[in-house]
Short mmCIF file of C-alpha atoms in Angstrom, two decimals:
data_model
loop_
_atom_site.label_atom_id
_atom_site.label_comp_id
_atom_site.label_asym_id
_atom_site.label_seq_id
_atom_site.Cartn_x
_atom_site.Cartn_y
_atom_site.Cartn_z
CA MET A 24 -0.01 -0.17 -0.18
CA SER A 25 3.25 2.06 0.12
CA ASN A 26 2.67 3.00 -3.49
CA PHE A 27 1.71 5.99 -3.30
CA HIS A 28 4.34 7.22 -0.36
CA SER A 29 7.48 6.15 -2.31
CA THR A 30 8.24 8.96 -4.87
CA PRO A 31 9.21 11.81 -3.23
CA THR A 32 6.43 13.82 -2.49
CA ALA A 33 5.38 17.62 -3.22
CA ALA A 34 2.24 18.23 -3.05
CA PRO A 35 0.53 21.48 -3.45
CA HIS A 36 -0.73 21.88 0.39
CA SER A 37 1.36 23.12 3.39
CA SER A 38 1.55 19.08 5.23
CA VAL A 39 -0.60 15.88 4.48
CA LEU A 40 -1.16 12.99 6.75
CA ASN A 41 -0.36 9.57 4.72
CA GLU A 42 -2.29 6.35 6.31
CA SER A 43 0.30 5.49 8.87
CA GLY A 44 -0.56 8.99 10.36
CA GLU A 45 3.14 11.13 10.00
CA ALA A 46 2.73 13.70 8.67
CA MET A 47 5.16 14.55 5.58
CA LYS A 48 6.84 17.15 4.79
CA THR A 49 5.60 18.47 0.90
CA SER A 50 7.89 21.81 -0.56
CA LYS A 51 6.20 22.35 -4.03
CA THR A 52 10.06 23.15 -5.21
CA LEU A 53 11.82 19.81 -4.38
CA SER A 54 11.75 18.78 -8.20
CA ASP A 55 11.67 21.65 -10.43
CA ASN A 56 14.81 21.22 -11.41
CA SER A 57 14.42 17.94 -12.79
CA GLU A 58 12.91 16.73 -16.27
CA PRO A 59 9.50 17.56 -16.01
CA MET A 60 7.25 14.34 -15.78
CA LEU A 61 5.44 15.28 -19.05
CA LYS A 62 6.26 17.40 -21.53
CA LEU A 63 4.21 18.86 -24.81
CA HIS A 64 6.42 20.65 -26.96
CA ASN A 65 4.50 22.74 -30.08
CA VAL A 66 1.69 19.95 -30.12
CA GLY A 67 -0.94 19.52 -33.16
CA LYS A 68 -3.51 17.21 -34.36
CA SER A 69 -5.62 17.29 -37.33
CA PHE A 70 -8.95 15.28 -38.66
CA GLY A 71 -9.08 15.54 -41.91
CA ASN A 72 -8.87 19.25 -42.36
CA LEU A 73 -10.19 20.16 -39.04
CA ARG A 74 -6.59 20.84 -37.40
CA VAL A 75 -8.24 20.54 -32.96
CA LEU A 76 -5.22 20.82 -31.32
CA LYS A 77 -2.50 23.94 -32.84
CA GLY A 78 0.67 23.93 -31.81
CA ILE A 79 0.35 22.71 -27.60
CA ASP A 80 3.09 23.88 -25.32
CA LEU A 81 3.00 22.15 -21.95
CA GLN A 82 5.04 21.19 -18.79
CA VAL A 83 4.16 18.85 -16.41
CA ARG A 84 6.17 17.96 -13.18
CA HIS A 85 6.72 15.62 -10.51
CA SER A 86 3.76 15.57 -8.42
CA GLU A 87 1.81 18.44 -10.06
CA VAL A 88 -1.98 18.37 -10.85
CA VAL A 89 -2.81 20.38 -13.73
CA CYS A 90 -6.57 20.94 -14.97
CA LEU A 91 -7.32 21.82 -18.52
CA ILE A 92 -10.56 23.60 -19.20
CA GLY A 93 -11.87 24.55 -21.67
CA PRO A 94 -15.89 24.76 -23.48
CA SER A 95 -17.02 21.50 -25.27
CA GLY A 96 -14.73 21.17 -29.00
CA SER A 97 -11.50 23.10 -26.87
CA GLY A 98 -9.57 19.74 -27.93
CA LYS A 99 -8.44 19.30 -24.34
CA SER A 100 -9.90 15.19 -24.72
CA THR A 101 -7.84 15.40 -27.63
CA LEU A 102 -4.76 16.47 -26.20
CA LEU A 103 -4.81 14.19 -22.79
CA ARG A 104 -5.82 10.63 -25.54
CA SER A 105 -2.46 12.17 -27.07
CA MET A 106 -0.72 11.13 -23.79
CA ALA A 107 -2.04 8.30 -24.01
CA PHE A 108 -1.64 7.71 -27.66
CA LEU A 109 -4.94 6.74 -28.00
CA GLU A 110 -4.35 9.82 -30.42
CA GLU A 111 -2.00 9.98 -33.21
CA TYR A 112 -0.90 13.38 -32.50
CA ASP A 113 0.79 14.47 -35.76
CA GLU A 114 2.94 17.76 -35.40
CA GLY A 115 5.35 18.21 -32.26
CA GLU A 116 6.01 15.92 -29.82
CA ILE A 117 5.14 14.68 -26.32
CA TYR A 118 8.07 13.40 -23.96
CA ILE A 119 6.59 10.87 -20.72
CA GLU A 120 9.63 10.65 -18.42
CA GLY A 121 12.60 12.10 -21.09
CA GLN A 122 10.68 9.40 -23.74
CA LEU A 123 9.37 10.43 -26.44
CA LEU A 124 5.85 8.58 -27.33
CA GLY A 125 4.59 7.02 -30.23
CA TRP A 126 6.72 8.28 -32.83
CA VAL A 127 10.16 6.56 -34.19
CA PRO A 128 12.62 8.59 -36.76
CA GLU A 129 12.43 7.79 -40.54
CA ASN A 130 15.12 7.81 -42.14
CA GLY A 131 15.64 10.22 -43.68
CA LYS A 132 11.95 11.61 -44.21
CA GLY A 133 10.21 13.20 -41.22
CA ARG A 134 8.99 9.33 -38.77
CA LYS A 135 6.58 6.63 -38.64
CA ARG A 136 4.44 4.96 -36.16
CA ALA A 137 6.59 3.54 -33.37
CA PRO A 138 6.03 -0.10 -32.90
CA GLN A 139 3.20 -1.17 -30.01
CA SER A 140 5.36 -3.30 -28.19
CA GLN A 141 7.17 0.40 -27.83
CA ILE A 142 4.04 3.15 -27.29
CA ASN A 143 3.37 0.13 -24.53
CA GLN A 144 7.30 0.56 -22.59
CA VAL A 145 6.80 4.78 -22.94
CA ARG A 146 3.33 4.78 -21.49
CA ARG A 147 3.23 2.08 -19.15
CA ASN A 148 4.09 4.58 -16.02
CA VAL A 149 0.94 6.51 -17.51
CA GLY A 150 -2.79 5.21 -16.08
CA MET A 151 -5.96 6.75 -18.34
CA VAL A 152 -8.96 7.19 -16.32
CA PHE A 153 -12.18 8.12 -19.04
CA GLN A 154 -15.52 9.13 -19.04
CA GLN A 155 -17.33 6.21 -19.68
CA PHE A 156 -15.06 4.05 -16.91
CA ASN A 157 -14.73 1.74 -19.65
CA LEU A 158 -14.59 -0.83 -17.50
CA TRP A 159 -15.39 -4.50 -18.71
CA PRO A 160 -18.88 -5.56 -17.85
CA HIS A 161 -18.30 -9.78 -17.86
CA MET A 162 -15.43 -9.08 -15.17
CA THR A 163 -16.09 -8.33 -11.42
CA ALA A 164 -14.43 -5.57 -10.17
CA LEU A 165 -11.19 -7.75 -9.00
CA GLY A 166 -11.09 -9.24 -12.41
CA ASN A 167 -10.75 -5.62 -13.22
CA VAL A 168 -8.52 -4.32 -11.55
CA SER A 169 -5.84 -7.70 -11.49
CA GLU A 170 -6.68 -8.25 -15.32
CA ALA A 171 -3.23 -6.53 -16.50
CA LEU A 172 -1.94 -7.96 -13.18
CA LEU A 173 -1.90 -10.96 -14.41
CA ARG A 174 -1.42 -10.07 -18.20
CA VAL A 175 0.99 -7.61 -18.60
CA ARG A 176 2.78 -7.96 -15.29
CA LYS A 177 2.26 -11.77 -14.83
CA LEU A 178 1.75 -11.75 -11.45
CA SER A 179 0.62 -15.16 -9.72
CA ALA A 180 -2.71 -15.10 -8.71
CA ASP A 181 -1.89 -14.63 -5.12
CA ASP A 182 0.32 -11.22 -5.76
CA ALA A 183 -2.68 -10.39 -8.30
CA ARG A 184 -5.24 -10.74 -6.41
CA GLN A 185 -4.05 -9.07 -3.03
CA ARG A 186 -2.65 -5.37 -4.69
CA ALA A 187 -5.98 -5.81 -6.61
CA MET A 188 -7.53 -5.62 -3.20
CA ALA A 189 -5.50 -3.07 -1.73
CA MET A 190 -6.25 -1.07 -4.73
CA LEU A 191 -9.88 -1.56 -4.32
CA ASP A 192 -9.53 -1.16 -0.55
CA LYS A 193 -7.39 2.72 -1.38
CA VAL A 194 -10.85 3.71 -3.71
CA GLY A 195 -13.18 1.93 -0.12
CA LEU A 196 -14.73 -0.48 -2.17
CA ALA A 197 -13.16 -3.39 -1.14
CA HIS A 198 -16.63 -4.97 -0.31
CA LYS A 199 -17.51 -4.63 -3.72
CA ALA A 200 -15.10 -7.50 -4.65
CA ALA A 201 -17.22 -9.72 -6.11
CA ALA A 202 -19.81 -6.98 -8.24
CA TYR A 203 -19.74 -7.11 -11.67
CA PRO A 204 -20.11 -3.46 -12.85
CA ALA A 205 -23.60 -3.94 -14.14
CA GLN A 206 -24.17 -3.80 -9.87
CA LEU A 207 -22.63 -0.80 -9.51
CA SER A 208 -23.33 2.86 -9.23
CA GLY A 209 -20.96 5.34 -11.78
CA GLY A 210 -19.68 6.40 -8.88
CA GLN A 211 -18.47 2.74 -7.85
CA GLN A 212 -17.96 1.90 -11.58
CA GLN A 213 -15.51 5.25 -11.77
CA ARG A 214 -13.85 4.13 -8.40
CA VAL A 215 -12.56 1.07 -9.81
CA ALA A 216 -11.59 2.09 -12.90
CA ILE A 217 -9.15 4.51 -11.00
CA ALA A 218 -7.94 1.37 -9.11
CA ARG A 219 -7.59 -0.76 -12.15
CA ALA A 220 -5.45 2.31 -13.69
CA LEU A 221 -3.66 2.72 -10.18
CA ALA A 222 -2.20 -0.84 -9.45
CA MET A 223 0.03 -1.20 -12.29
CA GLU A 224 1.57 2.38 -10.40
CA PRO A 225 1.89 4.38 -12.62
CA HIS A 226 3.79 7.71 -12.56
CA ILE A 227 1.15 10.27 -14.32
CA MET A 228 -2.47 10.06 -14.39
CA LEU A 229 -4.91 10.98 -16.63
CA PHE A 230 -8.22 11.69 -16.25
CA ASP A 231 -10.87 12.44 -19.32
CA GLU A 232 -13.45 14.42 -17.73
CA PRO A 233 -14.28 11.30 -14.78
CA THR A 234 -17.16 12.79 -13.43
CA SER A 235 -18.70 13.66 -16.45
CA ALA A 236 -21.21 10.92 -17.08
CA LEU A 237 -21.97 10.68 -13.57
CA ASP A 238 -25.61 11.52 -11.43
CA PRO A 239 -24.15 15.05 -8.98
CA GLU A 240 -24.54 13.06 -6.20
CA LEU A 241 -21.77 10.98 -7.36
CA VAL A 242 -19.57 13.40 -8.25
CA GLY A 243 -17.95 14.08 -4.83
CA GLU A 244 -17.12 10.41 -3.71
CA VAL A 245 -14.54 10.56 -7.36
CA LEU A 246 -13.16 13.64 -6.65
CA GLN A 247 -12.50 12.81 -2.96
CA VAL A 248 -10.32 9.70 -4.01
CA MET A 249 -8.73 11.95 -6.89
CA LYS A 250 -8.01 14.98 -3.74
CA THR A 251 -6.31 12.02 -1.71
CA LEU A 252 -4.03 10.66 -4.73
CA ALA A 253 -3.21 14.50 -5.43
CA LYS A 254 -2.37 14.87 -1.98
CA GLU A 255 -0.49 11.90 -1.84
CA GLY A 256 1.94 13.09 -4.29
CA MET A 257 0.82 11.61 -7.72
CA THR A 258 1.51 13.49 -10.85
CA MET A 259 -2.19 14.41 -12.45
CA VAL A 260 -3.47 15.95 -15.89
CA VAL A 261 -7.19 16.33 -15.49
CA VAL A 262 -10.42 17.15 -17.98
CA THR A 263 -12.43 18.72 -16.35
CA HIS A 264 -15.35 20.62 -15.58
CA GLU A 265 -15.67 20.78 -12.26
CA MET A 266 -14.44 24.36 -11.36
CA GLY A 267 -14.42 23.61 -7.15
CA PHE A 268 -11.85 20.88 -7.69
CA ALA A 269 -9.66 22.76 -9.96
CA ALA A 270 -9.83 25.59 -7.98
CA GLN A 271 -9.01 23.45 -4.76
CA VAL A 272 -6.48 20.72 -5.39
CA ALA A 273 -4.72 22.06 -8.91
CA ASP A 274 -1.39 23.66 -8.72
CA SER A 275 -1.66 24.98 -13.25
CA VAL A 276 -4.54 25.56 -14.86
CA VAL A 277 -4.56 25.41 -18.38
CA PHE A 278 -7.83 27.20 -20.33
CA LEU A 279 -8.02 25.72 -23.94
CA ASP A 280 -10.28 27.16 -26.75
CA GLN A 281 -10.15 26.56 -30.47
CA GLY A 282 -7.40 24.06 -30.32
CA GLN A 283 -4.63 26.87 -28.14
CA VAL A 284 -4.07 27.23 -25.10
CA VAL A 285 -5.68 30.47 -24.19
CA ALA A 286 -4.81 31.43 -20.63
CA GLN A 287 -2.52 28.94 -17.91
CA GLY A 288 -1.56 30.26 -14.14
CA THR A 289 -2.71 29.04 -10.85
CA PRO A 290 -6.11 28.59 -9.78
CA HIS A 291 -6.33 32.20 -8.56
CA GLU A 292 -4.99 33.50 -11.41
CA ILE A 293 -7.57 31.74 -13.43
CA PHE A 294 -10.48 32.07 -11.44
CA HIS A 295 -9.71 35.68 -10.13
CA ASN A 296 -7.61 37.08 -12.66
CA ALA A 297 -8.99 36.43 -15.93
CA GLU A 298 -7.86 38.25 -18.59
CA GLN A 299 -8.90 36.70 -21.43
CA PRO A 300 -12.63 37.97 -22.95
CA ARG A 301 -12.80 34.30 -23.77
CA LEU A 302 -11.40 32.73 -20.23
CA GLN A 303 -14.07 35.12 -18.65
CA GLN A 304 -17.42 34.53 -20.55
CA PHE A 305 -16.23 30.78 -19.91
CA LEU A 306 -16.58 31.07 -16.20
CA GLN A 307 -19.49 33.61 -16.40
CA ASN A 308 -21.41 30.57 -17.59
CA TYR A 309 -20.35 28.07 -14.43
CA LEU A 310 -21.50 31.60 -12.35
CA ASP A 311 -24.51 31.93 -13.43
CA ARG A 312 -25.13 27.81 -13.53
CA ASN A 313 -24.38 28.24 -9.65
CA ALA A 314 -26.21 31.42 -9.21
CA PHE A 315 -29.38 29.80 -7.07
CA TRP A 316 -27.56 29.67 -4.16
CA GLN A 317 -25.71 33.38 -4.22
CA ASP A 318 -27.35 35.53 -1.81
CA THR A 319 -24.50 38.87 -2.55
CA LYS A 320 -22.97 39.65 -6.14
CA GLU A 321 -20.45 36.91 -5.89
CA VAL A 322 -17.89 37.53 -8.32
CA SER A 323 -15.87 34.75 -8.30
CA PRO A 324 -16.66 30.71 -7.96
CA VAL A 325 -14.08 29.89 -6.15
CA MET B 1 -51.66 -46.38 -42.76
CA ILE B 2 -50.02 -49.32 -42.25
CA PHE B 3 -46.69 -48.45 -39.48
CA ASP B 4 -44.17 -51.80 -39.21
CA PRO B 5 -42.03 -51.06 -36.33
CA THR B 6 -39.49 -54.62 -36.53
CA ILE B 7 -38.48 -52.57 -40.34
CA ILE B 8 -37.22 -49.82 -38.08
CA THR B 9 -35.83 -52.31 -34.84
CA ASP B 10 -34.16 -55.54 -37.25
CA HIS B 11 -31.84 -52.08 -38.65
CA LEU B 12 -31.32 -50.72 -34.99
CA GLY B 13 -27.67 -51.00 -35.89
CA ASP B 14 -27.17 -49.29 -38.70
CA ILE B 15 -29.47 -46.38 -37.75
CA GLY B 16 -27.22 -46.00 -34.91
CA GLN B 17 -24.12 -45.94 -36.91
CA GLY B 18 -26.23 -43.69 -39.18
CA PHE B 19 -26.77 -41.41 -36.31
CA MET B 20 -23.22 -41.63 -35.05
CA ILE B 21 -21.70 -40.64 -38.41
CA THR B 22 -24.42 -37.89 -38.08
CA LEU B 23 -23.17 -36.32 -35.28
CA GLY B 24 -19.88 -37.05 -35.55
CA THR B 25 -19.46 -35.04 -39.49
CA TRP B 26 -22.10 -32.67 -38.50
CA SER B 27 -19.44 -31.53 -34.77
CA ALA B 28 -16.13 -32.02 -36.86
CA GLY B 29 -17.79 -29.70 -39.43
CA VAL B 30 -19.05 -27.06 -36.25
CA ALA B 31 -15.63 -27.42 -34.71
CA LEU B 32 -14.18 -26.60 -38.26
CA GLY B 33 -16.29 -23.46 -39.35
CA LEU B 34 -15.80 -22.39 -35.93
CA THR B 35 -12.11 -22.02 -36.43
CA LEU B 36 -12.57 -21.47 -40.01
CA GLY B 37 -14.77 -18.50 -39.36
CA MET B 38 -12.99 -17.27 -36.51
CA LEU B 39 -9.79 -16.77 -38.38
CA ILE B 40 -11.39 -14.96 -41.27
CA ALA B 41 -13.12 -12.07 -38.83
CA VAL B 42 -9.62 -11.52 -37.10
CA ALA B 43 -8.29 -11.77 -40.20
CA GLN B 44 -10.74 -9.17 -41.74
CA LEU B 45 -11.07 -6.59 -39.06
CA PHE B 46 -6.87 -6.63 -38.37
CA GLY B 47 -5.75 -8.01 -41.39
CA ASN B 48 -4.29 -5.35 -44.19
CA SER B 49 -5.89 -5.24 -47.44
CA LEU B 50 -3.49 -7.40 -49.03
CA VAL B 51 -5.35 -10.30 -46.59
CA ARG B 52 -8.83 -8.73 -46.16
CA ALA B 53 -9.10 -8.39 -49.75
CA PRO B 54 -9.17 -12.44 -50.56
CA LEU B 55 -11.02 -13.19 -48.00
CA ARG B 56 -13.62 -11.60 -49.12
CA ALA B 57 -13.74 -13.01 -52.59
CA PHE B 58 -13.69 -16.44 -51.10
CA ILE B 59 -16.72 -15.51 -48.08
CA GLU B 60 -18.06 -14.68 -51.77
CA MET B 61 -17.66 -17.45 -53.72
CA ILE B 62 -19.01 -19.78 -51.01
CA ARG B 63 -21.67 -17.54 -50.05
CA SER B 64 -22.93 -17.23 -53.51
CA THR B 65 -22.23 -21.05 -54.22
CA PRO B 66 -24.91 -24.19 -53.12
CA PHE B 67 -23.33 -26.49 -50.34
CA LEU B 68 -23.93 -29.88 -52.85
CA VAL B 69 -22.24 -28.38 -55.77
CA GLN B 70 -18.61 -27.45 -53.23
CA LEU B 71 -19.12 -30.30 -51.72
CA PHE B 72 -18.72 -32.15 -55.66
CA LEU B 73 -16.16 -30.39 -55.58
CA VAL B 74 -13.77 -31.03 -52.85
CA TYR B 75 -14.86 -34.79 -53.24
CA TYR B 76 -15.19 -35.54 -56.80
CA GLY B 77 -12.97 -32.26 -57.65
CA GLY B 78 -10.32 -32.16 -55.38
CA PRO B 79 -7.94 -35.44 -56.94
CA SER B 80 -7.22 -33.01 -59.86
CA PHE B 81 -5.23 -30.69 -58.06
CA GLY B 82 -4.31 -33.17 -55.51
CA LEU B 83 -6.98 -33.62 -52.67
CA ASN B 84 -7.70 -36.82 -52.24
CA LEU B 85 -9.44 -37.63 -49.72
CA ASP B 86 -12.08 -40.49 -48.12
CA PRO B 87 -15.53 -39.50 -47.99
CA ILE B 88 -15.50 -38.52 -44.25
CA PRO B 89 -12.77 -36.35 -44.38
CA ALA B 90 -14.37 -34.60 -47.52
CA GLY B 91 -17.70 -34.31 -46.35
CA ILE B 92 -16.29 -32.71 -42.77
CA LEU B 93 -13.93 -30.36 -44.96
CA GLY B 94 -16.55 -28.92 -47.58
CA LEU B 95 -19.57 -28.66 -43.81
CA GLY B 96 -16.27 -26.66 -42.45
CA ILE B 97 -15.65 -24.30 -45.43
CA TYR B 98 -19.67 -24.02 -45.95
CA GLY B 99 -19.99 -23.40 -42.34
CA SER B 100 -17.34 -21.35 -41.36
CA VAL B 101 -18.13 -17.57 -44.45
CA TYR B 102 -21.25 -17.58 -41.93
CA PHE B 103 -19.57 -18.36 -39.07
CA ALA B 104 -17.01 -15.72 -39.77
CA GLU B 105 -19.63 -13.04 -40.81
CA ILE B 106 -21.27 -13.99 -36.77
CA PHE B 107 -18.01 -13.21 -35.29
CA ARG B 108 -17.58 -10.29 -37.23
CA SER B 109 -20.74 -8.45 -35.88
CA GLY B 110 -19.66 -9.60 -32.83
CA PHE B 111 -16.43 -7.91 -32.52
CA GLN B 112 -17.81 -4.64 -33.64
CA SER B 113 -20.76 -5.01 -30.93
CA VAL B 114 -17.97 -4.58 -28.18
CA ALA B 115 -17.21 -0.79 -27.30
CA ARG B 116 -14.47 1.08 -28.19
CA GLY B 117 -13.34 2.17 -25.55
CA GLN B 118 -13.31 -0.60 -22.81
CA LEU B 119 -10.34 -1.65 -25.74
CA GLU B 120 -8.87 1.46 -25.19
CA ALA B 121 -8.80 0.74 -21.87
CA ALA B 122 -6.85 -2.71 -22.10
CA ASP B 123 -4.11 -0.52 -24.27
CA CYS B 124 -3.61 1.96 -21.89
CA LEU B 125 -2.53 -1.10 -19.45
CA GLY B 126 -0.37 -2.89 -21.67
CA ILE B 127 -2.92 -5.25 -23.00
CA THR B 128 -1.89 -7.24 -26.64
CA ARG B 129 -4.37 -7.43 -29.22
CA LEU B 130 -4.70 -11.22 -29.25
CA GLN B 131 -5.47 -10.91 -25.21
CA CYS B 132 -7.92 -8.15 -26.23
CA ILE B 133 -9.67 -10.46 -28.46
CA THR B 134 -10.09 -13.69 -26.04
CA ARG B 135 -10.20 -12.43 -22.66
CA ILE B 136 -12.11 -9.11 -23.25
CA GLN B 137 -13.94 -9.25 -27.45
CA ILE B 138 -15.12 -13.29 -27.19
CA PRO B 139 -16.46 -13.37 -23.60
CA GLN B 140 -19.05 -9.83 -24.35
CA MET B 141 -20.00 -10.75 -27.48
CA LEU B 142 -20.61 -14.35 -26.64
CA VAL B 143 -23.85 -12.92 -25.21
CA ILE B 144 -25.08 -10.89 -28.43
CA ILE B 145 -23.86 -13.51 -30.97
CA LEU B 146 -24.92 -17.26 -29.41
CA PRO B 147 -28.81 -16.79 -30.82
CA ALA B 148 -26.42 -16.79 -34.26
CA LEU B 149 -24.01 -19.28 -33.61
CA VAL B 150 -26.51 -21.72 -32.47
CA ASN B 151 -28.83 -21.19 -35.17
CA LEU B 152 -26.96 -21.72 -38.08
CA ILE B 153 -25.04 -24.74 -36.29
CA THR B 154 -28.95 -26.26 -35.92
CA ILE B 155 -28.40 -25.67 -39.95
CA LEU B 156 -25.84 -27.09 -40.37
CA CYS B 157 -26.66 -30.18 -38.59
CA LYS B 158 -29.38 -30.40 -40.76
CA GLU B 159 -27.10 -29.69 -43.71
CA THR B 160 -25.20 -32.91 -43.55
CA ALA B 161 -28.02 -34.49 -44.67
CA VAL B 162 -26.00 -33.56 -48.19
CA LEU B 163 -23.16 -35.47 -47.34
CA SER B 164 -25.34 -39.20 -48.58
CA ILE B 165 -24.30 -37.70 -51.63
CA ILE B 166 -20.84 -38.42 -51.51
CA THR B 167 -21.26 -41.91 -50.02
CA ILE B 168 -21.39 -41.00 -46.88
CA PRO B 169 -23.55 -43.68 -44.83
CA GLU B 170 -24.30 -41.35 -42.34
CA LEU B 171 -28.57 -41.14 -40.99
CA THR B 172 -30.32 -39.78 -44.59
CA MET B 173 -27.77 -42.52 -46.48
CA VAL B 174 -29.09 -45.00 -44.10
CA LEU B 175 -32.78 -44.98 -43.85
CA THR B 176 -33.31 -43.45 -46.96
CA GLY B 177 -31.50 -46.85 -48.47
CA ILE B 178 -33.67 -48.78 -46.10
CA GLY B 179 -36.41 -47.57 -47.38
CA SER B 180 -36.14 -47.80 -50.99
CA GLU B 181 -34.88 -51.85 -50.72
CA THR B 182 -38.52 -52.38 -48.09
CA PHE B 183 -40.73 -49.84 -49.28
CA ALA B 184 -41.37 -49.02 -45.57
CA PHE B 185 -40.96 -44.60 -47.06
CA VAL B 186 -43.23 -43.27 -43.97
CA GLU B 187 -41.00 -46.00 -41.36
CA THR B 188 -38.12 -45.02 -42.45
CA LEU B 189 -39.01 -41.39 -42.91
CA LEU B 190 -40.15 -40.59 -39.79
CA VAL B 191 -37.68 -42.13 -37.61
CA LEU B 192 -35.27 -40.37 -39.77
CA CYS B 193 -36.75 -36.88 -39.11
CA ILE B 194 -36.85 -37.55 -35.50
CA GLY B 195 -33.67 -38.20 -35.79
CA TYR B 196 -32.40 -34.79 -37.10
CA LEU B 197 -35.26 -33.38 -34.52
CA LEU B 198 -33.61 -35.58 -30.85
CA LEU B 199 -29.77 -33.13 -32.25
CA VAL B 200 -30.92 -30.02 -33.46
CA GLU B 201 -33.12 -30.31 -30.07
CA ALA B 202 -30.28 -30.63 -27.90
CA CYS B 203 -28.19 -28.47 -29.39
CA SER B 204 -31.12 -25.77 -28.92
CA ARG B 205 -31.41 -26.63 -25.02
CA LEU B 206 -27.62 -26.55 -24.90
CA GLY B 207 -27.57 -23.35 -26.22
CA MET B 208 -30.07 -21.63 -23.97
CA LEU B 209 -28.03 -22.99 -20.92
CA LEU B 210 -24.82 -21.61 -22.21
CA GLU B 211 -26.84 -18.13 -22.52
CA VAL B 212 -27.23 -18.13 -19.20
CA ARG B 213 -24.11 -18.88 -18.48
CA VAL B 214 -21.82 -16.11 -20.70
CA GLY B 215 -24.78 -13.69 -20.17
CA ARG B 216 -24.77 -14.46 -15.86
CA PHE B 217 -22.28 -10.70 -15.43
CA MET B 218 -25.62 -8.60 -16.84
CA GLN B 219 -27.36 -9.38 -14.12
CA LYS B 220 -28.32 -6.41 -12.60
CA GLN B 221 -28.27 -8.70 -8.85
CA PRO B 222 -26.02 -10.00 -7.14
CA ARG B 223 -26.11 -13.98 -7.42
#
């Protein structure tokens, strides 16, 4: 259960408790001088004639939590999926812990898609969580979490089971190990999906709108698991519409519009000092939507 | 109508043997058809156009010619291109090839029924394509395609009657033979029908049991 404490932790919070109850020193500057965990340089992607990503630069440092926000169609999901090479980005480079993702140089003329084994090797430390959970419905919660441990990590049945149970316990679902996805609520399914990704001990977790398919009252339990992960120092990139989560947990918020990074900064800079008209307009939608409980004329959602 | 049961009881041994040959050629043909069909479906889904084009032609060729003609081609035409088979292996091969293209179409639709996102999730975890097929796609698609598979398998059961044409002593050949010798057509044809009915019914029952088994995960309530 110490997977997340073994790495030098640099959560953005002054002090957090780990599971054994001792306070861990945390500092944001710890790994600033080291290589970024994730580095995007001039990443572009086109679907036919439509250029959905237009030269994105982004760096994610160790233990950093980056939230990608933006209107639908802004390219934020495509960008995130590119980081796991679920989309073949066709311009620029994505480096995961220093290794180029998805492409190998072709002698003389540009580059070609890397062999699948090499792609898997580069992204072996990347965990992905999807909007639609994408659990395998014919396997139990335990089966979903242990499958890759058995088939990819080649753990023994006992070891895989033990690790999978520990992961389910971590997301609070050990008692649902024998349940099939159809027997779980959306929130529970998404927590199983998070456990499934965590079981592979990723260094970076990517979340693609993890709460967008959930009923509002189920969003909290998933966000809670993600907050715990962030506190434990997991490096995370999260595409989200949950502005409250971004404000509380993110170190950096990136606002995308029409395939470009329009604004990037701390939650405070993005949510309180938004200068770009497009960003102001985008945030105003959230203010309006949540206005029902506000008596006073609040100008910020945070 | 005169019904003489001794016609049947006198030939029980032959009839039993014919029944077993029908069962044997049917099972072997279905096994071959399922295997070939799966290979064709996988090659069509994951192969490049160099693989897909000839397969498409093969499927069209088999689908648009009668089984009887295909069987003649394998058994009587086979020796011309170096394929010297005894009747029973030739019959099994013919049945397997005939079934394979239909099985392939069923499998193809089955593969497409599994949501892409599930494969992406597997991909991200480093699960290989082959593991994906055997561990994730096939178990799920079975729920959807099992009725179609059982249907085709029962059709193939009845197609084994055609094998009598290439001198295989299966149920139809044995009983029509007894019929022509004794002129007891009602007795023999009735028993022939009952023979096929038993096989098809057993197959359907087995299919229904399997459907419950492979669809267990879809139940909302824990067992």
